mmCIF file of C-alpha atoms and ligand atoms in Angstrom:
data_model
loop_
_atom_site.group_PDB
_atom_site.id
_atom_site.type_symbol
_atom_site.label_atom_id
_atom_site.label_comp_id
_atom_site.label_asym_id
_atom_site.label_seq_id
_atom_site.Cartn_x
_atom_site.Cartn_y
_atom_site.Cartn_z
ATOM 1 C CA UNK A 1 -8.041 48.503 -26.111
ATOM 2 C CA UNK A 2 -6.950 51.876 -24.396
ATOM 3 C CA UNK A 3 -9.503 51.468 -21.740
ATOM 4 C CA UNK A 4 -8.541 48.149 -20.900
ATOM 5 C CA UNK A 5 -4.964 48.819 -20.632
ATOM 6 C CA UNK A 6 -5.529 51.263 -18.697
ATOM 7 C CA UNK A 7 -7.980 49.527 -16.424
ATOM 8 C CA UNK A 8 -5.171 46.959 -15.895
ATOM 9 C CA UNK A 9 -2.562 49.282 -15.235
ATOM 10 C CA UNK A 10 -5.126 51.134 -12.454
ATOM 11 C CA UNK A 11 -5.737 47.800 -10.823
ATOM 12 C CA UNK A 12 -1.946 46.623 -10.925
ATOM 13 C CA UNK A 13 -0.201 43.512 -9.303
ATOM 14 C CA UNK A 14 -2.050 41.342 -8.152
ATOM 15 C CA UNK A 15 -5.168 41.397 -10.869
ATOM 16 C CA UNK A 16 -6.150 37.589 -10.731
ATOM 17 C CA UNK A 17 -5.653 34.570 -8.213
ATOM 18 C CA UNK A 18 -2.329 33.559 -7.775
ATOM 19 C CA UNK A 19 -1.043 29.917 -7.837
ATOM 20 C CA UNK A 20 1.687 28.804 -5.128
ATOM 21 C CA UNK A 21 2.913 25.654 -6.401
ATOM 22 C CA UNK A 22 3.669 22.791 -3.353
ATOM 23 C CA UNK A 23 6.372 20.195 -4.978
ATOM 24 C CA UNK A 24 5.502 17.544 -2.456
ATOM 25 C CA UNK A 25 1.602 15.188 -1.889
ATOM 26 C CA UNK A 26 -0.335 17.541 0.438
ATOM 27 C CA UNK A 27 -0.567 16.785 4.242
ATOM 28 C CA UNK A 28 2.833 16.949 4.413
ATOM 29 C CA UNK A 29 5.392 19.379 6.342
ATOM 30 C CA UNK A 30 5.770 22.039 3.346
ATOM 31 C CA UNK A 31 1.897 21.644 2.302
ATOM 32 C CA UNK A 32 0.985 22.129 6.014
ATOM 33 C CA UNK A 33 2.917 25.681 5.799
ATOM 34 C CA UNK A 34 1.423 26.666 2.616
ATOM 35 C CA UNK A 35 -1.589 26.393 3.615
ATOM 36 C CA UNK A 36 -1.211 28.297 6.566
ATOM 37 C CA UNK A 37 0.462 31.277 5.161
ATOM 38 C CA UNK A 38 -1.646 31.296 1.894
ATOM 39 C CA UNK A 39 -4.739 33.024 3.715
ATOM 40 C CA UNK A 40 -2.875 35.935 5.058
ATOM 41 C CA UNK A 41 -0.813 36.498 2.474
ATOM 42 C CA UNK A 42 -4.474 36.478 -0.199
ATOM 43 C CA UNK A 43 -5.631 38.747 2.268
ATOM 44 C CA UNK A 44 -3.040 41.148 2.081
ATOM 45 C CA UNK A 45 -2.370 41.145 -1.543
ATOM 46 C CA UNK A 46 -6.317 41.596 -2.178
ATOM 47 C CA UNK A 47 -6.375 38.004 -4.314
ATOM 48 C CA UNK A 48 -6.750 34.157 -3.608
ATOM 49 C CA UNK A 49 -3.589 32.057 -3.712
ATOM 50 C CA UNK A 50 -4.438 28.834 -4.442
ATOM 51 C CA UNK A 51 -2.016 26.061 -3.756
ATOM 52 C CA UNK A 52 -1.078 24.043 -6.334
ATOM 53 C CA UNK A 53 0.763 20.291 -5.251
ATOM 54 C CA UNK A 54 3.443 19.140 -7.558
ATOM 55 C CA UNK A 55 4.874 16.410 -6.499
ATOM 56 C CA UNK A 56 8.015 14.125 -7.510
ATOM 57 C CA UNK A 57 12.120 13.918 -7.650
ATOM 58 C CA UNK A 58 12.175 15.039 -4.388
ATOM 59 C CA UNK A 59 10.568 18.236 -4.118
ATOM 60 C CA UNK A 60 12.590 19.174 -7.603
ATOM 61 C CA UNK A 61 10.287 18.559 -10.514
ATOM 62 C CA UNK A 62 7.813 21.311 -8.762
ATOM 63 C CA UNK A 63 10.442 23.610 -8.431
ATOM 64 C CA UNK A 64 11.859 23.433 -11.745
ATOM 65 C CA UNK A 65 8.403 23.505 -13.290
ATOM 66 C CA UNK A 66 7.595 26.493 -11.662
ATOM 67 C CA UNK A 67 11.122 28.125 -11.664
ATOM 68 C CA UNK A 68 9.810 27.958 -15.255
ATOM 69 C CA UNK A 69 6.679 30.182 -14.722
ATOM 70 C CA UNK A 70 6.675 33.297 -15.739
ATOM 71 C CA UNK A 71 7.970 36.448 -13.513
ATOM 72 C CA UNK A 72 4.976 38.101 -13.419
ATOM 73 C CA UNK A 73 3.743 37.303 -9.744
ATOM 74 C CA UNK A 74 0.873 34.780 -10.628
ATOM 75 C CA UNK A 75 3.305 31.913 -9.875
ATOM 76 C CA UNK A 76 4.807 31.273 -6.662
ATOM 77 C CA UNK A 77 6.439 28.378 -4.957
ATOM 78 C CA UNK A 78 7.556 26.771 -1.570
ATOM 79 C CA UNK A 79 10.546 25.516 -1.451
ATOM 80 C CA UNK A 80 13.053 24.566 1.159
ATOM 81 C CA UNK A 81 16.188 23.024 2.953
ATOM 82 C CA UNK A 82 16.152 19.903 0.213
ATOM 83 C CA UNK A 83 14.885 21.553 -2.547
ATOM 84 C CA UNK A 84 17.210 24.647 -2.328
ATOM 85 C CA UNK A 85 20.078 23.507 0.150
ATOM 86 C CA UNK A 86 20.959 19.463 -0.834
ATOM 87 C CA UNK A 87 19.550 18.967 -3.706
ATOM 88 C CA UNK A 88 22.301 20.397 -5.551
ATOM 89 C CA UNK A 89 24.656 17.648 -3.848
ATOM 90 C CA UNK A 90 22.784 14.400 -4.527
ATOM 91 C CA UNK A 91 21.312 15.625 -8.773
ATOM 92 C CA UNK A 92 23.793 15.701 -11.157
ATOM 93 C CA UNK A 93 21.799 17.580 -13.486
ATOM 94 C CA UNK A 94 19.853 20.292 -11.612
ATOM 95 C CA UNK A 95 18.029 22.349 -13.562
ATOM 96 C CA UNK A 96 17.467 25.022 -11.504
ATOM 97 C CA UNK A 97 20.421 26.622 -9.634
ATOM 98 C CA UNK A 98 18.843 27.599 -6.065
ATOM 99 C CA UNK A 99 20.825 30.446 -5.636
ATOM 100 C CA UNK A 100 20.348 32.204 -9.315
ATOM 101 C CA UNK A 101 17.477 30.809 -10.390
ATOM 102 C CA UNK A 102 14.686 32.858 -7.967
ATOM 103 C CA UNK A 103 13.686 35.837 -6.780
ATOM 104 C CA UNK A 104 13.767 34.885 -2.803
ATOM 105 C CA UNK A 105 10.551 36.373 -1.096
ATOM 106 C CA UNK A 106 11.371 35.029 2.553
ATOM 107 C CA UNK A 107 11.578 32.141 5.254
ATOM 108 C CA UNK A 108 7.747 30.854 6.184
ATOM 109 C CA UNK A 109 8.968 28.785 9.197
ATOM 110 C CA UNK A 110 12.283 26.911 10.684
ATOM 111 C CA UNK A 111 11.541 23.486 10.860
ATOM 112 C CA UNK A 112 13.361 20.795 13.297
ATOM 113 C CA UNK A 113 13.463 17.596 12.203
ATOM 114 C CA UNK A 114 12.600 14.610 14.497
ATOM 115 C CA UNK A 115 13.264 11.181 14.517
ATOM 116 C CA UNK A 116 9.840 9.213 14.441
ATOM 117 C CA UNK A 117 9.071 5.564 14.387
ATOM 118 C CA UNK A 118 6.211 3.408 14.491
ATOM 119 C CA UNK A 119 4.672 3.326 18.082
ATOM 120 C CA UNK A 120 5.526 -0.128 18.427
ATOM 121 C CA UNK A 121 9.073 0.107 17.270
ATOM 122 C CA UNK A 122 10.570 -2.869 19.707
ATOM 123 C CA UNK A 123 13.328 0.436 21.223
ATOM 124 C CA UNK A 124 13.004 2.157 24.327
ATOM 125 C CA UNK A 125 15.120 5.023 23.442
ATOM 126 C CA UNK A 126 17.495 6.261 20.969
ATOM 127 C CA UNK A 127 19.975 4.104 21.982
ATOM 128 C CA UNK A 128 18.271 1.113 21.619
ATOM 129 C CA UNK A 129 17.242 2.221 18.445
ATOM 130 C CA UNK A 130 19.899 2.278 16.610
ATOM 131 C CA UNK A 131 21.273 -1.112 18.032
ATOM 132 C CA UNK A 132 18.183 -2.938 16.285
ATOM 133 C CA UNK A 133 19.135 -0.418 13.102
ATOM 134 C CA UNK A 134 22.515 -2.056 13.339
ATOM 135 C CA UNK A 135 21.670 -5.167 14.388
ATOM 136 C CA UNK A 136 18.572 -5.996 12.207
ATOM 137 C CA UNK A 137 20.034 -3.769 9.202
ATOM 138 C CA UNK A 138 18.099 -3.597 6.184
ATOM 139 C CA UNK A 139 15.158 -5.408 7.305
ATOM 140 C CA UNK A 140 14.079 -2.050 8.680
ATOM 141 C CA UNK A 141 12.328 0.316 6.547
ATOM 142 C CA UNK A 142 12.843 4.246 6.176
ATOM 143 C CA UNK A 143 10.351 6.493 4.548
ATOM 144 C CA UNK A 144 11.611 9.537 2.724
ATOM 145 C CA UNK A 145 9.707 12.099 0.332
ATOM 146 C CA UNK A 146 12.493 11.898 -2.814
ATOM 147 C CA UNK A 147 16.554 12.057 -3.338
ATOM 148 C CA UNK A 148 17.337 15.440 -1.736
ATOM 149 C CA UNK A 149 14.109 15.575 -0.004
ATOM 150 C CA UNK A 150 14.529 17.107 3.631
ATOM 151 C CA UNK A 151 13.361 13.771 4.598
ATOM 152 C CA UNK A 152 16.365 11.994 2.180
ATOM 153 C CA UNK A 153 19.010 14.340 3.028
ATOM 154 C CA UNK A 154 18.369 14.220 6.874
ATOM 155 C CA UNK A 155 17.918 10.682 6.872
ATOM 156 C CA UNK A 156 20.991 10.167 4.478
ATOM 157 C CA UNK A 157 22.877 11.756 7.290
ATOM 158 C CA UNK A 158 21.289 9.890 10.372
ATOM 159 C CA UNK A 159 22.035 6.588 8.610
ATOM 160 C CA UNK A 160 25.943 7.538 7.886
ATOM 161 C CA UNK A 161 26.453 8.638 11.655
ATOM 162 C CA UNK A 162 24.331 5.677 13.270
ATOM 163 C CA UNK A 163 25.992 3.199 10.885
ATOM 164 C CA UNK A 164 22.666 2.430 10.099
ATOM 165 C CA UNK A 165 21.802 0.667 6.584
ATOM 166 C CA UNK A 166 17.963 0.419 6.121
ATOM 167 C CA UNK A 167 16.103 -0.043 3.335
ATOM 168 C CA UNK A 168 14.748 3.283 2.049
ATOM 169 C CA UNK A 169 11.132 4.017 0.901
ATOM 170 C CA UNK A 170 9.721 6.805 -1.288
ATOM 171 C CA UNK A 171 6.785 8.675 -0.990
ATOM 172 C CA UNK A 172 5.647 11.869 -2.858
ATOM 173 C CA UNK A 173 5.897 13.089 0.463
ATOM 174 C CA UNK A 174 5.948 13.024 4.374
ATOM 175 C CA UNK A 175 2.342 13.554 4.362
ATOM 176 C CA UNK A 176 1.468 9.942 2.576
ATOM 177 C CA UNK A 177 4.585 8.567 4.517
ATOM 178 C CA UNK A 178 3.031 9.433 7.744
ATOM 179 C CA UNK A 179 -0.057 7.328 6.892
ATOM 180 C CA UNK A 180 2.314 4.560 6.267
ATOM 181 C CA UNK A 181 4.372 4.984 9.403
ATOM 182 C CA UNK A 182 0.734 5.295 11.939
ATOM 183 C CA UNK A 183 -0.281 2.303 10.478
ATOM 184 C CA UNK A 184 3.040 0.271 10.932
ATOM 185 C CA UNK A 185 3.604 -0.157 7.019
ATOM 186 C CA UNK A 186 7.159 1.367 7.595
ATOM 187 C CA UNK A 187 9.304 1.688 10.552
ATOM 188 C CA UNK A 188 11.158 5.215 10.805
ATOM 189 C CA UNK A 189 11.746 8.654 8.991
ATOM 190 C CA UNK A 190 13.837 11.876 9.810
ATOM 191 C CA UNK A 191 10.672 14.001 9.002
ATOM 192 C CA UNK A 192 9.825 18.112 10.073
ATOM 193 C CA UNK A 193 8.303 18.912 13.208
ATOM 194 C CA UNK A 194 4.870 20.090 11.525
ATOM 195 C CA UNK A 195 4.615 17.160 10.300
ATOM 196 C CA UNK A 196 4.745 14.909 13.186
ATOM 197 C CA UNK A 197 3.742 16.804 16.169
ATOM 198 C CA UNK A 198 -0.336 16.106 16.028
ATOM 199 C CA UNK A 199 0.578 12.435 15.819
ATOM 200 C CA UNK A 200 2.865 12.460 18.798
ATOM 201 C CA UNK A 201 -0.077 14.393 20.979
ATOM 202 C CA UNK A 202 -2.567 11.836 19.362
ATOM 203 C CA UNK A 203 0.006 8.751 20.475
ATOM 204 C CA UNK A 204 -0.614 7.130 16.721
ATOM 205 C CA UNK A 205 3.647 7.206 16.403
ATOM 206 C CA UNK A 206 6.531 7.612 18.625
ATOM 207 C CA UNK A 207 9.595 9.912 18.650
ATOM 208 C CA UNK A 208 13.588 9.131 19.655
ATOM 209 C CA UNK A 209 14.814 12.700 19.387
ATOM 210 C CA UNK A 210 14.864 16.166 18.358
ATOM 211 C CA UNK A 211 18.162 17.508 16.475
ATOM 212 C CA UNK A 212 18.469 20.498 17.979
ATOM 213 C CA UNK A 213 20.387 21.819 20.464
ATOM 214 C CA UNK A 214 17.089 22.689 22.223
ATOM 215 C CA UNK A 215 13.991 20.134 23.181
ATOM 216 C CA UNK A 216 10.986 21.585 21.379
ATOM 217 C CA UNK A 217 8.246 23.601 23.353
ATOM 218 C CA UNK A 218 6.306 21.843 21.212
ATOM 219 C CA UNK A 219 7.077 18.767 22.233
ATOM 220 C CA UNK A 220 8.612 19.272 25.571
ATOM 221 C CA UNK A 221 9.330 15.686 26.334
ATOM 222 C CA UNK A 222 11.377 14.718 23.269
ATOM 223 C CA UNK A 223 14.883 14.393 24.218
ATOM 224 C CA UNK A 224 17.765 16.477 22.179
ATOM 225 C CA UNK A 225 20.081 13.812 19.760
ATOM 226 C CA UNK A 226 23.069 15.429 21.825
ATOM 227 C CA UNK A 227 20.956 14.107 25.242
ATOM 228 C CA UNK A 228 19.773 11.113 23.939
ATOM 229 C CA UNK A 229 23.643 10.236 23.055
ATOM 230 C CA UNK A 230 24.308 11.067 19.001
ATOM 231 C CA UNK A 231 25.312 14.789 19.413
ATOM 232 C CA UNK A 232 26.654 14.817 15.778
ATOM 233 C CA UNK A 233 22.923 14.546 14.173
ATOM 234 C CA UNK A 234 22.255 18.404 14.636
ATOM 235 C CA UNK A 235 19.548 19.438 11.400
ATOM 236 C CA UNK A 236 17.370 21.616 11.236
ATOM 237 C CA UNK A 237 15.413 22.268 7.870
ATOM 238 C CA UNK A 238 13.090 25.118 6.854
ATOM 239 C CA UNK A 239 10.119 26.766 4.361
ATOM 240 C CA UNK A 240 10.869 29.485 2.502
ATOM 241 C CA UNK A 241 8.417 31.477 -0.570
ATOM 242 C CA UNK A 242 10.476 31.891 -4.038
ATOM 243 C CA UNK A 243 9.204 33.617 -7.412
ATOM 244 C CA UNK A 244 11.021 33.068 -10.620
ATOM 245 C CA UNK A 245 13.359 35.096 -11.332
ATOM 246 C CA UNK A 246 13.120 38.715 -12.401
ATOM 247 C CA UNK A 247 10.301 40.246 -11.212
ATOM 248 C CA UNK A 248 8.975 43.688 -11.426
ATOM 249 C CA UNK A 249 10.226 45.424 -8.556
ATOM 250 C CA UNK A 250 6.962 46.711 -7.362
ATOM 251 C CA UNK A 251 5.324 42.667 -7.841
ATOM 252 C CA UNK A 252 8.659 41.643 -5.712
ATOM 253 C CA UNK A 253 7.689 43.928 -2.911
ATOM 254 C CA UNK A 254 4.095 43.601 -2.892
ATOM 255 C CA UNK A 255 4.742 39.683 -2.394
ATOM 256 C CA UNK A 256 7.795 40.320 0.161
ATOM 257 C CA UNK A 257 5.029 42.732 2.190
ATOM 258 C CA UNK A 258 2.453 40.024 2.372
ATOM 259 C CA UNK A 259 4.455 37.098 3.854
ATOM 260 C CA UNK A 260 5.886 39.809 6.289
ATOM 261 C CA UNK A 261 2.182 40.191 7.257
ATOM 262 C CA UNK A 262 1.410 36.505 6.815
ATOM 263 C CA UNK A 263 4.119 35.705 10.019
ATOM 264 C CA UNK A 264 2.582 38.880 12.159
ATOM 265 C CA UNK A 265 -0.335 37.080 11.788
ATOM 266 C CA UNK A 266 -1.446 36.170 15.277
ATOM 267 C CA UNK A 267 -3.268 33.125 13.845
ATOM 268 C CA UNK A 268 -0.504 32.046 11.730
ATOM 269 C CA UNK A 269 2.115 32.334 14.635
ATOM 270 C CA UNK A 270 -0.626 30.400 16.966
ATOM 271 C CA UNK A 271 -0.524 27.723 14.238
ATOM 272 C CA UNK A 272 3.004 27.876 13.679
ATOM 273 C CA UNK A 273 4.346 27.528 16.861
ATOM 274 C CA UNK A 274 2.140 24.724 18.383
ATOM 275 C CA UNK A 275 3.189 22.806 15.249
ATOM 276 C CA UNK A 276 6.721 23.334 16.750
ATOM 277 C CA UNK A 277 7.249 25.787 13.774
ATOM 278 C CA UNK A 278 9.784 28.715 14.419
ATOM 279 C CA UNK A 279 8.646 31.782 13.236
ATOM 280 C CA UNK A 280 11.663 34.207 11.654
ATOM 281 C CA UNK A 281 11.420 37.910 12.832
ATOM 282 C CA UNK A 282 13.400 41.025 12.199
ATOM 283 C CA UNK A 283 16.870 40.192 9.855
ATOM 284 C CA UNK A 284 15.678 36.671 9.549
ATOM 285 C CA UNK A 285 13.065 37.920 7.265
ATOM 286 C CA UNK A 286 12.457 38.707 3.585
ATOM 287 C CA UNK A 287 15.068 38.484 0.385
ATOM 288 C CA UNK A 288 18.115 39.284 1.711
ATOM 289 C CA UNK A 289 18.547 37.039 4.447
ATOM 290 C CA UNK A 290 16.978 34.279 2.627
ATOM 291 C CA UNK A 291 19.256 34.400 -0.294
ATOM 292 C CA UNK A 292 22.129 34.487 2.563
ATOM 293 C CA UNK A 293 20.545 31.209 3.992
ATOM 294 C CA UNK A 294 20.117 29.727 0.706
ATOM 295 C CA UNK A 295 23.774 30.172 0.034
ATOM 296 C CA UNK A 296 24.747 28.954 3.196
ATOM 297 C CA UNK A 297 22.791 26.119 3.374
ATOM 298 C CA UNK A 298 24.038 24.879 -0.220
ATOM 299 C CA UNK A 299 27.292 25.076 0.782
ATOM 300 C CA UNK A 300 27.237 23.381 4.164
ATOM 301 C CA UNK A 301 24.798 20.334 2.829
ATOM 302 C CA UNK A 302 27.142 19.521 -0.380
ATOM 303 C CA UNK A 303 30.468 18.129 1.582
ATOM 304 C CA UNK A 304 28.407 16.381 4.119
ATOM 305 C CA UNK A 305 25.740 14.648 1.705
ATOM 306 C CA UNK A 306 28.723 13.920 -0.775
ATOM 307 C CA UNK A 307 30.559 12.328 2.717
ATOM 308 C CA UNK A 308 27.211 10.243 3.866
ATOM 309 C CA UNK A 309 27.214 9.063 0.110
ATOM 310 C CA UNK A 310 30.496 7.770 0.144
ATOM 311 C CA UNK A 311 30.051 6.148 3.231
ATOM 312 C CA UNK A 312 27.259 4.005 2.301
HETATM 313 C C1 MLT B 1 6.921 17.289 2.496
HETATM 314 O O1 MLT B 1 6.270 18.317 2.551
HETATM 315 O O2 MLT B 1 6.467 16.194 2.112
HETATM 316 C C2 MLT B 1 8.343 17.329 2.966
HETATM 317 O O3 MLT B 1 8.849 18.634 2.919
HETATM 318 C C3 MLT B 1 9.122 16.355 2.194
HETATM 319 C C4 MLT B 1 10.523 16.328 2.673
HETATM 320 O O4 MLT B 1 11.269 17.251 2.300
HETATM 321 O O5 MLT B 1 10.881 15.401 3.405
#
């Protein structure tokens, strides 16, 4: 037994593949950057990382199952803007608490969200868009990935400041609701740039607006919501790595280190940014500042997701 105790302690963190659980289908937006920073990240930490999609209640039953894991380093997750910023507004009985629950490793990648219909979508611009949402109502139908999903909470929001009142339709993610939405079986989702920017090049769906202050350089002929006329749908949603709580300082950093090499990575920043992607660098990366974001973004999506579900 001595030897192989001490054979484990020489070999350390990590000693076996790690798992990074995905709570949404794969092919989505948070899948897509998973499997982009999961190389790197193997690379650095000497061990494969192999991504494990766990799908349902809007990005939450992945997160609380592996929220449940324990802190030892072998289980990993991505979560982000939904899963640990508005879900806490829109589930009564969380069982996770986003803030307290994790050990934050870091951002992966700020995410704009985009408003994308089908290509055929009778609206020449964002305008007429949301006439026919108003007009035609509920006849229209809008894809989201679960309650509290970026998709969900973003779309929530759109909805309450077009006066829109579609009919909503859930996937176990953006990546199955994309299929959906190229071949015309639903008509519009608020989904993350990742997601939607090869199908804009490829011309298979169309898009009304960015919201962000900024037009994409990803997609450089997107108008802004503020040019396009609804300056008060500003979102922007992002992928960050968590661990469960309380891990062994020297696991923590180890993990920390390897998504800070992960986003140096010149092929992950290629990848990144021509999926419209923003990469974090300096004091946007690593623990601190994500636990700041996490905070932030918690308290900033509970009033106005509380608001947009009064208002419907
Ligand atoms: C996904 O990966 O499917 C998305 O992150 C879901 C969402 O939050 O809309």
């Amino acid at each position: 037994v001595a030897a192989s105790v001490t054979a484990t302690a020489e070999e350390g963190y990590p000693s076996r593949p790690i798992s990074l659980v995905v709570p949404f289908a794969a092919g989505g937006p948070t899948d897509t950057i998973a499997r982009i920073i999961a190389p790197p990240m193997a690379k650095a930490l000497g061990r494969p990382i192999t991504i494990a999609n766990i799908p349902g209640g809007g990005g939450t039953t992945g997160i609380t199952e592996a929220s449940r894991a324990k802190p030892d380093g072998y289980t990993i997750m991505v979560g982000h803007m939904g899963t640990h910023g508005a879900a806490p507004a829109l589930f009564r009985t969380l069982k996770y608490d986003p803030a307290r629950t994790f050990d934050p490793i870091g951002v992966a990648a700020g995410t704009p969200v985009v408003i994308v219909a089908r290509k055929d979508f009778p609206a020449a611009d964002l305008h007429g868009f949301i006439e026919a949402l108003q007009t035609k109502g509920s006849t229209y139908n809008q894809a989201h990935a679960g309650v509290g999903s970026v998709s969900h909470s973003t779309g929530m929001l759109f909805d309450a400041i077009a006066n829109a009142r579609p009919t909503f339709v859930v996937y176990r993610g953006t990546g199955p609701a994309m299929n959906d939405l190229i071949s015309g079986q639903v008509d519009f989702l608020t989904d993350q740039i990742v997601n939607v920017v090869p199908h804009l090049q490829a011309g298979t769906i169309r898009a009304y607006a960015i919201a962000t202050p900024e037009r994409s350089p990803a997609l450089p002929s997107v108008p802004t919501t503020r040019e396009a006329g609804l300056p008060n749908f500003e979102v922007s949603a992002w992928n960050a790595v968590f661990a469960p709580k309380n891990l062994p300082k020297d696991v923590h950093a180890k993990l920390v280190d390897a998504l800070d090499k992960a986003l140096d990575d010149p092929t992950v920043r290629e990848r990144l940014l021509k999926l419209g992607g923003r990469i974090p660098e300096g004091g946007e990366r690593g623990p601190a500042a994500l636990q700041k974001l996490v905070e932030s973004e918690v308290a900033r999506w509970t009033p106005a997701l509380r608001a947009a579900v009064d208002s419907e």
